[in-house]
PDB file of N, CA and C in Angstrom:
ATOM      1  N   UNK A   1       0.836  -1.161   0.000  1.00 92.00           N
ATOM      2  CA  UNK A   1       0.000   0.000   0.000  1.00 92.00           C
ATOM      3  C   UNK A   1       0.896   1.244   0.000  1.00 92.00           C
ATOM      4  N   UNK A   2       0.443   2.720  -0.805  1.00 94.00           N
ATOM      5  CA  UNK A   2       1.470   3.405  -1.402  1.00 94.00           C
ATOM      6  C   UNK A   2       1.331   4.407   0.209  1.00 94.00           C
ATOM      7  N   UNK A   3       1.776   4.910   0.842  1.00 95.00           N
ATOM      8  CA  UNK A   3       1.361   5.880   2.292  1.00 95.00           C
ATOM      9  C   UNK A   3       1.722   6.884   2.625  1.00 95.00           C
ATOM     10  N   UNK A   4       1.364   7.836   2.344  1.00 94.00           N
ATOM     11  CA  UNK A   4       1.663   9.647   2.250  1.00 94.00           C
ATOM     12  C   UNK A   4       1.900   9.555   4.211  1.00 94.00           C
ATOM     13  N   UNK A   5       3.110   9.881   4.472  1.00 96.00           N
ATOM     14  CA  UNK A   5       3.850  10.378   5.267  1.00 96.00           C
ATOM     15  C   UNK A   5       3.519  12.039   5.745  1.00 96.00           C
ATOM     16  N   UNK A   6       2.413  12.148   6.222  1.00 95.00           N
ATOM     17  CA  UNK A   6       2.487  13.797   6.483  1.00 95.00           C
ATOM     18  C   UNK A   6       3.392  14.285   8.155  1.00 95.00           C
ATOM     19  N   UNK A   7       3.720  15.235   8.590  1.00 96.00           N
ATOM     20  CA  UNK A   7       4.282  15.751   9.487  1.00 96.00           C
ATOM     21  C   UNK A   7       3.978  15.029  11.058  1.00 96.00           C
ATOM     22  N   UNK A   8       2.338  14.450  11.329  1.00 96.00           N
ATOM     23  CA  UNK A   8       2.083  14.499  12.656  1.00 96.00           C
ATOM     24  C   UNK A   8       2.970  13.021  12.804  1.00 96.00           C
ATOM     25  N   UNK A   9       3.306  12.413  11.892  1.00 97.00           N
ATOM     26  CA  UNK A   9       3.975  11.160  12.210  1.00 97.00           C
ATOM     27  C   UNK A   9       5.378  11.325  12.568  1.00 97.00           C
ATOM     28  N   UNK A  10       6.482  12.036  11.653  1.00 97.00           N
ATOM     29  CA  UNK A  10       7.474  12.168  12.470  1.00 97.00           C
ATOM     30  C   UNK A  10       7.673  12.926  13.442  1.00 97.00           C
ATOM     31  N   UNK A  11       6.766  13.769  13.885  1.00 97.00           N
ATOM     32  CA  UNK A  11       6.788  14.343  14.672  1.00 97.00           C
ATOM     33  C   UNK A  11       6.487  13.821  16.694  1.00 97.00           C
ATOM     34  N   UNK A  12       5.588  12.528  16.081  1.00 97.00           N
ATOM     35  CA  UNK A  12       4.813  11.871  16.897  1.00 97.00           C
ATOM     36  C   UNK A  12       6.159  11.038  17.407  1.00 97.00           C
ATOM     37  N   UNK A  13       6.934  10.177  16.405  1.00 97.00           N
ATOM     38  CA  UNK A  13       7.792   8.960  16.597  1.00 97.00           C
ATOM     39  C   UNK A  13       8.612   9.993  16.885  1.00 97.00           C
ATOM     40  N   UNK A  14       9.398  10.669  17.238  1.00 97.00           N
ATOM     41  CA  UNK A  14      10.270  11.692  17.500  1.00 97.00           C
ATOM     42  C   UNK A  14      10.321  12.386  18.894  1.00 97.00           C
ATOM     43  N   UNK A  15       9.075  12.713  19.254  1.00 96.00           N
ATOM     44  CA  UNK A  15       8.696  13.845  20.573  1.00 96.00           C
ATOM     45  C   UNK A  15       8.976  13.340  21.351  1.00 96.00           C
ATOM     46  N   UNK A  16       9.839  13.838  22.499  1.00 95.00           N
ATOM     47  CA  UNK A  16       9.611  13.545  23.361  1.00 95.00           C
ATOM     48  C   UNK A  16       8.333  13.282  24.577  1.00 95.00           C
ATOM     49  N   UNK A  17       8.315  12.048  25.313  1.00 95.00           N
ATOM     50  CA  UNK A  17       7.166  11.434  26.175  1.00 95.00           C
ATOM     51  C   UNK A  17       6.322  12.926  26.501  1.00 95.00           C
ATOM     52  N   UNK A  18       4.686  12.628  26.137  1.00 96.00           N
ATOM     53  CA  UNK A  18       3.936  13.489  26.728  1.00 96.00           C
ATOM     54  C   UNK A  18       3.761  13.318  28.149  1.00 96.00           C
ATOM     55  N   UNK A  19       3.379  13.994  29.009  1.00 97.00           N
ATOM     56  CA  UNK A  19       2.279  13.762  30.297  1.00 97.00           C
ATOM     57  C   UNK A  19       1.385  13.574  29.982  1.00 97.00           C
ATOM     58  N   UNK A  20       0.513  13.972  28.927  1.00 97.00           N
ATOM     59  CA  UNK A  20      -0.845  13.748  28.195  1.00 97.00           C
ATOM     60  C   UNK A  20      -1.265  12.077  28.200  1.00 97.00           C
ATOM     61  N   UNK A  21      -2.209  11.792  28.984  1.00 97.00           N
ATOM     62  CA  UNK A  21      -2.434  10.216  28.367  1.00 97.00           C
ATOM     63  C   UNK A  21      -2.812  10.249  27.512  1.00 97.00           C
ATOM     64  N   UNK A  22      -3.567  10.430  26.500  1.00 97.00           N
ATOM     65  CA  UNK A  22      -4.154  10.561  25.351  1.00 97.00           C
ATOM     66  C   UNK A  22      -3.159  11.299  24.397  1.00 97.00           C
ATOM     67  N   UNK A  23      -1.887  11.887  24.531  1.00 96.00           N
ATOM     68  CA  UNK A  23      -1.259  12.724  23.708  1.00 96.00           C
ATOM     69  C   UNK A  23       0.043  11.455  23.504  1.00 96.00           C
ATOM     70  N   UNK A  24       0.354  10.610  25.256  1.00 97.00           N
ATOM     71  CA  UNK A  24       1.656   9.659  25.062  1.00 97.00           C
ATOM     72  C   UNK A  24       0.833   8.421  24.305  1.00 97.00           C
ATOM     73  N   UNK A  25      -0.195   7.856  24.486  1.00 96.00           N
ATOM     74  CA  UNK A  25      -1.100   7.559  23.710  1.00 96.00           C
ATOM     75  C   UNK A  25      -0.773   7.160  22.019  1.00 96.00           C
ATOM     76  N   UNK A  26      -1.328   8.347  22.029  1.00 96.00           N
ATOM     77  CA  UNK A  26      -0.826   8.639  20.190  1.00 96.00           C
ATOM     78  C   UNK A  26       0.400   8.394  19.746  1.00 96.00           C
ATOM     79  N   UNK A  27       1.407   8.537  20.470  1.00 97.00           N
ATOM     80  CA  UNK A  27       2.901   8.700  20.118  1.00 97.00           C
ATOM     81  C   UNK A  27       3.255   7.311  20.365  1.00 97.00           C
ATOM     82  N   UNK A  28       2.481   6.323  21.229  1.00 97.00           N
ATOM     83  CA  UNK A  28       3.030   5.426  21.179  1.00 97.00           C
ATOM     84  C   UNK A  28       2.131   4.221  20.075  1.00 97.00           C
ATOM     85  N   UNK A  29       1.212   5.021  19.666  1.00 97.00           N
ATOM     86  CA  UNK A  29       0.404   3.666  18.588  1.00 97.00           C
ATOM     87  C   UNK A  29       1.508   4.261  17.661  1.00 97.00           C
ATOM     88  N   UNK A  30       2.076   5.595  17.225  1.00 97.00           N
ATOM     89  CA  UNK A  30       2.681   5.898  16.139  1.00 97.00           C
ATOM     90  C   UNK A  30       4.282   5.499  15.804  1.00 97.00           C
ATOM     91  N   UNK A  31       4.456   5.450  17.175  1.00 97.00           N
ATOM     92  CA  UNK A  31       6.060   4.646  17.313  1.00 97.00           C
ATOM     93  C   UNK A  31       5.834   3.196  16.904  1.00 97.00           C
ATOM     94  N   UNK A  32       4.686   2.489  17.487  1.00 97.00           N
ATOM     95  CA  UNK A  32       4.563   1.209  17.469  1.00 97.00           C
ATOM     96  C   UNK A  32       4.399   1.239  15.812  1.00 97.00           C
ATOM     97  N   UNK A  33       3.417   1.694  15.183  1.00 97.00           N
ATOM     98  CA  UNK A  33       3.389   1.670  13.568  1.00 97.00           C
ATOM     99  C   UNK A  33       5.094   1.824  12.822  1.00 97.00           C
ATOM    100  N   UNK A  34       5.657   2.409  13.180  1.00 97.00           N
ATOM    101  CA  UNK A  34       6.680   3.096  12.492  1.00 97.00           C
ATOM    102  C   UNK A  34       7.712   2.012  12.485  1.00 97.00           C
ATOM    103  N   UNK A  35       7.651   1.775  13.401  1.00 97.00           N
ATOM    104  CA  UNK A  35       8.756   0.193  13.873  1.00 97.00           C
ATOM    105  C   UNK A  35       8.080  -0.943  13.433  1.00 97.00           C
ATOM    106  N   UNK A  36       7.048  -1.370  13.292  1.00 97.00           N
ATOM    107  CA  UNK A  36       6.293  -2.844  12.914  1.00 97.00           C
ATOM    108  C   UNK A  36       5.752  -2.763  11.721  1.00 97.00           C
ATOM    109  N   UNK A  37       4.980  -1.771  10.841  1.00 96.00           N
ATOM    110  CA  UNK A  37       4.645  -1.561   9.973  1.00 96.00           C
ATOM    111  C   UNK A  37       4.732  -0.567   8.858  1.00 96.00           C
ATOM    112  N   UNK A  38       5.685   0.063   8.992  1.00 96.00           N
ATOM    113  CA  UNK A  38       6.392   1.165   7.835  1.00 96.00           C
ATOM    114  C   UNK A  38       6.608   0.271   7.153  1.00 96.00           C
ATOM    115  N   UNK A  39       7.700  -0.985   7.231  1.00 96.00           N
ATOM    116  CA  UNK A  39       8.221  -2.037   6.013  1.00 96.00           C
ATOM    117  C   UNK A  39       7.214  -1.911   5.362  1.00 96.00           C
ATOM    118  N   UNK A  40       6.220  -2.767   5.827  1.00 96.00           N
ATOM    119  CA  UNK A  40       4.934  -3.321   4.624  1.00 96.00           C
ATOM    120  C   UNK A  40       4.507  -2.605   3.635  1.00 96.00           C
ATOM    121  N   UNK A  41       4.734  -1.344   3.814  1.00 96.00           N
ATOM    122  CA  UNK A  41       3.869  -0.257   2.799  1.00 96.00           C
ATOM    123  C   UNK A  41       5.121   0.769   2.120  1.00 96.00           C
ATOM    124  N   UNK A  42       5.206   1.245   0.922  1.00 95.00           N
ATOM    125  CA  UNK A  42       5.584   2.238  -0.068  1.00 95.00           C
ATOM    126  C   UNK A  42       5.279   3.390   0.468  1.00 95.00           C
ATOM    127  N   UNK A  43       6.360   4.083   1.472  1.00 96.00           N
ATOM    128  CA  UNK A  43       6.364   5.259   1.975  1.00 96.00           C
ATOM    129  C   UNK A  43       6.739   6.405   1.136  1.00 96.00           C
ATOM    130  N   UNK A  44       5.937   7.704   0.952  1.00 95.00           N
ATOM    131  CA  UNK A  44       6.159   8.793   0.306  1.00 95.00           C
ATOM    132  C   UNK A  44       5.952   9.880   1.046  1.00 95.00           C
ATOM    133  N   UNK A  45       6.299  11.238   0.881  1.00 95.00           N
ATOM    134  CA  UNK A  45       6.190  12.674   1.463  1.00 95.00           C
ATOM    135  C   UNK A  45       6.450  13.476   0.367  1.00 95.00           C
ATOM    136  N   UNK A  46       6.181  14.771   1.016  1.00 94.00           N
ATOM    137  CA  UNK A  46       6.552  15.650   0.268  1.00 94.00           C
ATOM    138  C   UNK A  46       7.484  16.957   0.948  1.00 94.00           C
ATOM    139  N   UNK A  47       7.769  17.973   0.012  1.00 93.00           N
ATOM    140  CA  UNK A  47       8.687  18.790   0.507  1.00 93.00           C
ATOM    141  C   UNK A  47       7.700  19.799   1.386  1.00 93.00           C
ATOM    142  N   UNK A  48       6.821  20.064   1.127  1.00 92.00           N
ATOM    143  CA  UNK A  48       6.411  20.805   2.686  1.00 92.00           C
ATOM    144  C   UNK A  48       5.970  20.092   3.687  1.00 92.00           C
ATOM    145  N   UNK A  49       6.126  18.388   3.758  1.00 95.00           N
ATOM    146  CA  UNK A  49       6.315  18.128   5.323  1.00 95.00           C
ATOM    147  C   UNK A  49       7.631  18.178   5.429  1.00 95.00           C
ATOM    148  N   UNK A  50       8.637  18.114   4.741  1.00 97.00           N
ATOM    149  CA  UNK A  50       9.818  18.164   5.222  1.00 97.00           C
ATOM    150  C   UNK A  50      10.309  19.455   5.301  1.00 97.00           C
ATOM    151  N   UNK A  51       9.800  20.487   4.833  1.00 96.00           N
ATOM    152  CA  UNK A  51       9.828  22.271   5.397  1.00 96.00           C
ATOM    153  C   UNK A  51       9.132  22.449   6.672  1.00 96.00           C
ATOM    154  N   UNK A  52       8.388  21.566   6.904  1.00 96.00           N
ATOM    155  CA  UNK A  52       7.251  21.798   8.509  1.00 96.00           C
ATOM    156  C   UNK A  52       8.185  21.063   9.045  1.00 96.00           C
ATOM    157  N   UNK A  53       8.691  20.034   9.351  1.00 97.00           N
ATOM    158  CA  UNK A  53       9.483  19.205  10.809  1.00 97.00           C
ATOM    159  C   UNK A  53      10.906  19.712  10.775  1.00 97.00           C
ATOM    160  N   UNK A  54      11.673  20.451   9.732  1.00 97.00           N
ATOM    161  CA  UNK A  54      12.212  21.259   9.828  1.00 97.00           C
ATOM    162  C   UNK A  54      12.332  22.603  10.989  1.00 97.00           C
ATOM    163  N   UNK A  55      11.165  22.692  11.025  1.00 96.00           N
ATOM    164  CA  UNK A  55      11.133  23.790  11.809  1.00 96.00           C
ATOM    165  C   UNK A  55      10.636  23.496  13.620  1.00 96.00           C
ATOM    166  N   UNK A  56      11.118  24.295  14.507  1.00 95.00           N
ATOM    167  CA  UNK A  56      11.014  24.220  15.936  1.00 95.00           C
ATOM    168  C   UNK A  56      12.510  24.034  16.227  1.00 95.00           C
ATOM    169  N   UNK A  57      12.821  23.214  17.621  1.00 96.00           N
ATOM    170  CA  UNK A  57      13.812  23.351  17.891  1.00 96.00           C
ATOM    171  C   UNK A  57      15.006  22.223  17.651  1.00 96.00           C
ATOM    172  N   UNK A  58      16.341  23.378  17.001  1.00 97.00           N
ATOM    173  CA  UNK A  58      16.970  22.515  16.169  1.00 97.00           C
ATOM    174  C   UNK A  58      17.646  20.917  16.339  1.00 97.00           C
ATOM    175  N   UNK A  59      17.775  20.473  17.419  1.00 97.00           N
ATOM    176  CA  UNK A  59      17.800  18.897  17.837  1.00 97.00           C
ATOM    177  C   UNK A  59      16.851  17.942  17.299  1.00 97.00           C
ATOM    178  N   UNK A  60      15.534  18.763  17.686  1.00 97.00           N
ATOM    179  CA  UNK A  60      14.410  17.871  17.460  1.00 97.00           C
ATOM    180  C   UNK A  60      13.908  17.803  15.841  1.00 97.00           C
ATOM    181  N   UNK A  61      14.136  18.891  15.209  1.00 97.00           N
ATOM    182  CA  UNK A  61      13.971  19.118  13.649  1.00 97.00           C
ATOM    183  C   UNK A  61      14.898  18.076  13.121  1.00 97.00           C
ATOM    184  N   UNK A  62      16.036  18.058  13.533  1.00 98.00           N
ATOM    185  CA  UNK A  62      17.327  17.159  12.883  1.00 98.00           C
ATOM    186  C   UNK A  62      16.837  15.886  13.169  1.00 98.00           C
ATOM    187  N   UNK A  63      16.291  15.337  14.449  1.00 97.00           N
ATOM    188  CA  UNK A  63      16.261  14.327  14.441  1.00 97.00           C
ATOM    189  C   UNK A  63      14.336  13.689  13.555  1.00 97.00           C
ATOM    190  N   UNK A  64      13.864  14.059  13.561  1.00 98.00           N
ATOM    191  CA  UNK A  64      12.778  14.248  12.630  1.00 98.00           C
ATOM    192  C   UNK A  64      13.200  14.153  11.061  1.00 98.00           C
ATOM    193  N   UNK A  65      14.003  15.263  10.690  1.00 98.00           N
ATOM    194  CA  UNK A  65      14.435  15.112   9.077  1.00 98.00           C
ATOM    195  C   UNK A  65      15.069  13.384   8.752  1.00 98.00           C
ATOM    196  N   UNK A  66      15.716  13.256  10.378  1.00 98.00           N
ATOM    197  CA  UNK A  66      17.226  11.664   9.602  1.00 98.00           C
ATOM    198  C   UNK A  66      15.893  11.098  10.061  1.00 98.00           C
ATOM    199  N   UNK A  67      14.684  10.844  10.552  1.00 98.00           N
ATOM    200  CA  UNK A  67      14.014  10.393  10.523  1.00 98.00           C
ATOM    201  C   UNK A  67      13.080   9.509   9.114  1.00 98.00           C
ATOM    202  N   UNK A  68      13.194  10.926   8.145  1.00 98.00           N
ATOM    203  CA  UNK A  68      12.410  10.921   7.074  1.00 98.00           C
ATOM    204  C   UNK A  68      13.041  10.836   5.859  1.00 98.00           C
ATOM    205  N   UNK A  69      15.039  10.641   6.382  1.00 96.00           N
ATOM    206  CA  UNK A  69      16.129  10.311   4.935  1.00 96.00           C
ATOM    207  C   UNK A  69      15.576   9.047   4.018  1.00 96.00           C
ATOM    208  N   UNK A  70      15.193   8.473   4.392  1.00 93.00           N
ATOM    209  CA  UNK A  70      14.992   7.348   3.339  1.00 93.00           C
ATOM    210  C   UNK A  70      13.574   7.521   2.526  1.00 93.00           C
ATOM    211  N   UNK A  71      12.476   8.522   3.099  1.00 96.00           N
ATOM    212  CA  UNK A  71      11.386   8.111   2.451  1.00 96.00           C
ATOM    213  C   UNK A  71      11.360   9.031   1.209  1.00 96.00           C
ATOM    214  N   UNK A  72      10.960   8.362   0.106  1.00 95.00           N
ATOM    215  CA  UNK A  72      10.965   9.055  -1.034  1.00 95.00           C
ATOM    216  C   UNK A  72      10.175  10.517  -1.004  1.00 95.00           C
ATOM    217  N   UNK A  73      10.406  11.498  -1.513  1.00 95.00           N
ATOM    218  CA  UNK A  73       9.955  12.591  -1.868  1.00 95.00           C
ATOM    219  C   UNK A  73       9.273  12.944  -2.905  1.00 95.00           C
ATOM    220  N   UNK A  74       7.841  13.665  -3.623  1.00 92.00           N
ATOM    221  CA  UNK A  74       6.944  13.780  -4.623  1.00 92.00           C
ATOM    222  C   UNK A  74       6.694  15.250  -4.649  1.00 92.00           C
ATOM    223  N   UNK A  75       6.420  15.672  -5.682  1.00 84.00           N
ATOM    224  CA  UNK A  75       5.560  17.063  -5.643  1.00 84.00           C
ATOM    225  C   UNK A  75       4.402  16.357  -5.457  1.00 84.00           C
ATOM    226  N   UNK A  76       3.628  17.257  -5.127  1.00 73.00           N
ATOM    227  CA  UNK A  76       2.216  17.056  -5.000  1.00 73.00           C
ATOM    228  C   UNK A  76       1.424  18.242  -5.370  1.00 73.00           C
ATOM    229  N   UNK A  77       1.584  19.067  -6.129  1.00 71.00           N
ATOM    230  CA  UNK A  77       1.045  20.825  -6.103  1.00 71.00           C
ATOM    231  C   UNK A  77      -0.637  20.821  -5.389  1.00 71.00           C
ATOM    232  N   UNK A  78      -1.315  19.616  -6.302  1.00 60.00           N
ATOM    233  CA  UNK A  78      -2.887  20.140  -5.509  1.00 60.00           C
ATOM    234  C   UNK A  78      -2.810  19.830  -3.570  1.00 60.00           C
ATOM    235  N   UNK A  79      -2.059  18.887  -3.411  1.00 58.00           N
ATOM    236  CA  UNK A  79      -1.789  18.187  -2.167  1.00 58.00           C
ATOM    237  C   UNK A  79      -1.729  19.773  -1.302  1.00 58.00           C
ATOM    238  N   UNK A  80      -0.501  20.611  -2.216  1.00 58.00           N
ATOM    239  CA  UNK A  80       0.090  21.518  -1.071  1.00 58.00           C
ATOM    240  C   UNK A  80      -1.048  22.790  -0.770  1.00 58.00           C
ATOM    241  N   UNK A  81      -1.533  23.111  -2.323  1.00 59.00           N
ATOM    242  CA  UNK A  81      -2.236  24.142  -2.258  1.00 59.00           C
ATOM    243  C   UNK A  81      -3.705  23.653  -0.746  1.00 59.00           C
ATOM    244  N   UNK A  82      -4.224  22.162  -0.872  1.00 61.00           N
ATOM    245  CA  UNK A  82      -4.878  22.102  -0.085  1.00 61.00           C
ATOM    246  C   UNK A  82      -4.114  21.641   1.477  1.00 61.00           C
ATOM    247  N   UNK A  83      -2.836  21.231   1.954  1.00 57.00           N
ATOM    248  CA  UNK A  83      -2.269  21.104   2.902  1.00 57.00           C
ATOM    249  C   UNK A  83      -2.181  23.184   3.573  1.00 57.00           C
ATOM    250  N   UNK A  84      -1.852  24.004   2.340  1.00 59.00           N
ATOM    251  CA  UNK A  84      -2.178  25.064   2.917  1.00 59.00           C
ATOM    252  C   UNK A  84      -3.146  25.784   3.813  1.00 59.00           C
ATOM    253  N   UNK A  85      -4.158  25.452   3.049  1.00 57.00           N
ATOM    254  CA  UNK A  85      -5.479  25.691   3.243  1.00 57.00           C
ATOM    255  C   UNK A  85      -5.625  25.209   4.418  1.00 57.00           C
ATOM    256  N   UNK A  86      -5.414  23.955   4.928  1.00 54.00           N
ATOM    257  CA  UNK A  86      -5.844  23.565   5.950  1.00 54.00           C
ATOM    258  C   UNK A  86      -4.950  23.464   7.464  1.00 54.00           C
ATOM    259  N   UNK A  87      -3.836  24.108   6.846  1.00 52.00           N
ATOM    260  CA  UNK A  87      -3.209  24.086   7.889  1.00 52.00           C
ATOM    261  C   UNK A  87      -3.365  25.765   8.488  1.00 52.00           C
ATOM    262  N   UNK A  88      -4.073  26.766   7.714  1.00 48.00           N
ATOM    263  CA  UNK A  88      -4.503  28.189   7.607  1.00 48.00           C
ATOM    264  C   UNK A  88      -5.919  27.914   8.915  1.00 48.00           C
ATOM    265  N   UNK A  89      -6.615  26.979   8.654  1.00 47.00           N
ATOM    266  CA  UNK A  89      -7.590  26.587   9.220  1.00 47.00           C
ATOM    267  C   UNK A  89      -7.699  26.205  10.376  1.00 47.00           C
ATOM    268  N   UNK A  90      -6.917  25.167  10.740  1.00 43.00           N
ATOM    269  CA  UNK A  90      -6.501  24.219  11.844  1.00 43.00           C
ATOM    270  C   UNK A  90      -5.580  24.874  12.370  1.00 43.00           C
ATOM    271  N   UNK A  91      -5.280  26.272  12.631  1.00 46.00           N
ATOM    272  CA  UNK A  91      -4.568  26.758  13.635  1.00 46.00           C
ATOM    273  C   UNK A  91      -5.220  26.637  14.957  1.00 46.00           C
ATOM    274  N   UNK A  92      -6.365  26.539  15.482  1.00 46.00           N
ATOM    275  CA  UNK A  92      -6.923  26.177  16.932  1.00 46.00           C
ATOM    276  C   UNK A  92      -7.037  25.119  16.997  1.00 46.00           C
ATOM    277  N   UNK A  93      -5.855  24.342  15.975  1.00 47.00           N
ATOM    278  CA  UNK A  93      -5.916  21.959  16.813  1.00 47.00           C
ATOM    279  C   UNK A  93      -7.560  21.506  16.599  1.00 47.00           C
ATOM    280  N   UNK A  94      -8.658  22.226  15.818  1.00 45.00           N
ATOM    281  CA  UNK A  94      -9.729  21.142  15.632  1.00 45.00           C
ATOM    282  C   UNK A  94     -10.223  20.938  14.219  1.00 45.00           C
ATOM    283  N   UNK A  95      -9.478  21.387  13.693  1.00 42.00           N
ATOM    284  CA  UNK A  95      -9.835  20.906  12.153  1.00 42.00           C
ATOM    285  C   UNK A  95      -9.252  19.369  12.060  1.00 42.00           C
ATOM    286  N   UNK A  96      -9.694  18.805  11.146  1.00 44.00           N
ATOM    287  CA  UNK A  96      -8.934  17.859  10.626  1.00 44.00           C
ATOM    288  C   UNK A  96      -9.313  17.478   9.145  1.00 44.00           C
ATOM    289  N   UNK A  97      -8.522  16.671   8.403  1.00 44.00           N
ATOM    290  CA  UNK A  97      -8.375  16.927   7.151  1.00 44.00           C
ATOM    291  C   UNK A  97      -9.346  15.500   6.769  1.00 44.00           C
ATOM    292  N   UNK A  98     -10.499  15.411   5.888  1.00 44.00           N
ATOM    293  CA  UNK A  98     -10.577  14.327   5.263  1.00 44.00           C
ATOM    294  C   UNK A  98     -10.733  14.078   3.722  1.00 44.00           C
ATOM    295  N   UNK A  99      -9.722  13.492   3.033  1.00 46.00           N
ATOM    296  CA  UNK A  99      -9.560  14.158   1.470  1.00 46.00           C
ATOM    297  C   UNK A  99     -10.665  12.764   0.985  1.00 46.00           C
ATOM    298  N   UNK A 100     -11.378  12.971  -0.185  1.00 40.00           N
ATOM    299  CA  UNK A 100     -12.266  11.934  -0.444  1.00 40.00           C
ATOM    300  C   UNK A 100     -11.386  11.648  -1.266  1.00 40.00           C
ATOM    301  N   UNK A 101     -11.440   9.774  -0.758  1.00 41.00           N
ATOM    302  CA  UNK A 101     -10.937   9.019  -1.368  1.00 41.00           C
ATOM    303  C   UNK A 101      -9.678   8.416  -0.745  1.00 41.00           C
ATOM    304  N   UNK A 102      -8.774   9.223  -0.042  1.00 43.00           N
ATOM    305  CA  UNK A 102      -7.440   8.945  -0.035  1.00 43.00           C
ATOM    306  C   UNK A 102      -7.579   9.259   1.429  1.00 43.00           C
ATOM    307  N   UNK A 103      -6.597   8.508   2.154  1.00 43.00           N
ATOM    308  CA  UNK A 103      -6.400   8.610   3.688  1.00 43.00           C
ATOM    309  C   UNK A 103      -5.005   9.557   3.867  1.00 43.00           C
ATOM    310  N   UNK A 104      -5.485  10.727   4.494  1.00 45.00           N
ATOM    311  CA  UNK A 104      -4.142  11.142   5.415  1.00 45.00           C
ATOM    312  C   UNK A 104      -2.931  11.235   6.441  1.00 45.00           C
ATOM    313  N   UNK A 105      -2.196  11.180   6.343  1.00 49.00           N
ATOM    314  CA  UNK A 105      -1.427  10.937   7.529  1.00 49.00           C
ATOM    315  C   UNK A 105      -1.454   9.224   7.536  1.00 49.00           C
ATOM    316  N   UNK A 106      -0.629   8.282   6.843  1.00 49.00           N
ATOM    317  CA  UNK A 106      -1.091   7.003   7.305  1.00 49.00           C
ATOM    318  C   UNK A 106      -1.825   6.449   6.400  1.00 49.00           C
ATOM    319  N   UNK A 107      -2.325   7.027   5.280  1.00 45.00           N
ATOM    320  CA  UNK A 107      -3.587   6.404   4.522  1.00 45.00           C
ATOM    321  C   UNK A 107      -2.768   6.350   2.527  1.00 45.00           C
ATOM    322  N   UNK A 108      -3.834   5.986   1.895  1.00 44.00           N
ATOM    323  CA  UNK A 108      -3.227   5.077   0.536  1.00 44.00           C
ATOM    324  C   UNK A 108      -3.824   6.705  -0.129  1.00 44.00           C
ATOM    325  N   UNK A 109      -2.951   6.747  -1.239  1.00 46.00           N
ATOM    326  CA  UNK A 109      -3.220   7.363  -2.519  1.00 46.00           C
ATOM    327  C   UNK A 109      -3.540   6.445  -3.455  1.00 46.00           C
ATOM    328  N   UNK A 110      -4.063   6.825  -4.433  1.00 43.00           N
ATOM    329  CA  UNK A 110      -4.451   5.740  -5.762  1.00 43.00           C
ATOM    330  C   UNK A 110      -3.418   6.701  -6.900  1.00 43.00           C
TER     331      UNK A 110
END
């Protein structure tokens, strides 16, 4: 399965432990994915998740990017124009993205 790599994943396998149960939670179904099931699937990204985990503080950006050295890179132009959009949106953490057809973060392109 082909799997668009967006930002909350390396960011997730990367962060340091929340206090959040529901926040260490997440980070640990996403660590657990990343380690057991990245093999199985045709990992892809693009260059503005790798301009977004880039950014914050520089340890944690670095270790995020060698995170994401191996996964192939794509343009995507409609991807970005709507990754814009919604990341314009989802500045108060309750948007979330659902593209018809295709799963985000984790999910298949055709």
């Amino acid at each position: 399965m082909r799997i668009y790599i967006e930002s909350t994943i390396p960011s997730y396998v990367m962060a340091r432990p929340a206090r959040d149960l529901l926040q260490a939670a997440r980070q640990q179904i996403t660590k657990d994915w990343w380690d057991f099931q990245r093999g199985k699937h045709d990992l892809f990204t693009s260059q503005v998740v790798l301009d977004e985990i880039a950014a914050g503080e520089r340890e944690m950006a670095q270790r995020r990017l060698e995170l994401m050295a191996g996964i192939r890179t794509v343009e995507l132009p409609a991807y970005r124009q709507c990754h814009d959009s919604w990341a314009t949106a989802s500045v108060g953490g309750t948007a979330r993205p659902r593209p018809a057809g295709d799963l985000h973060a984790g999910g298949t392109f055709r």
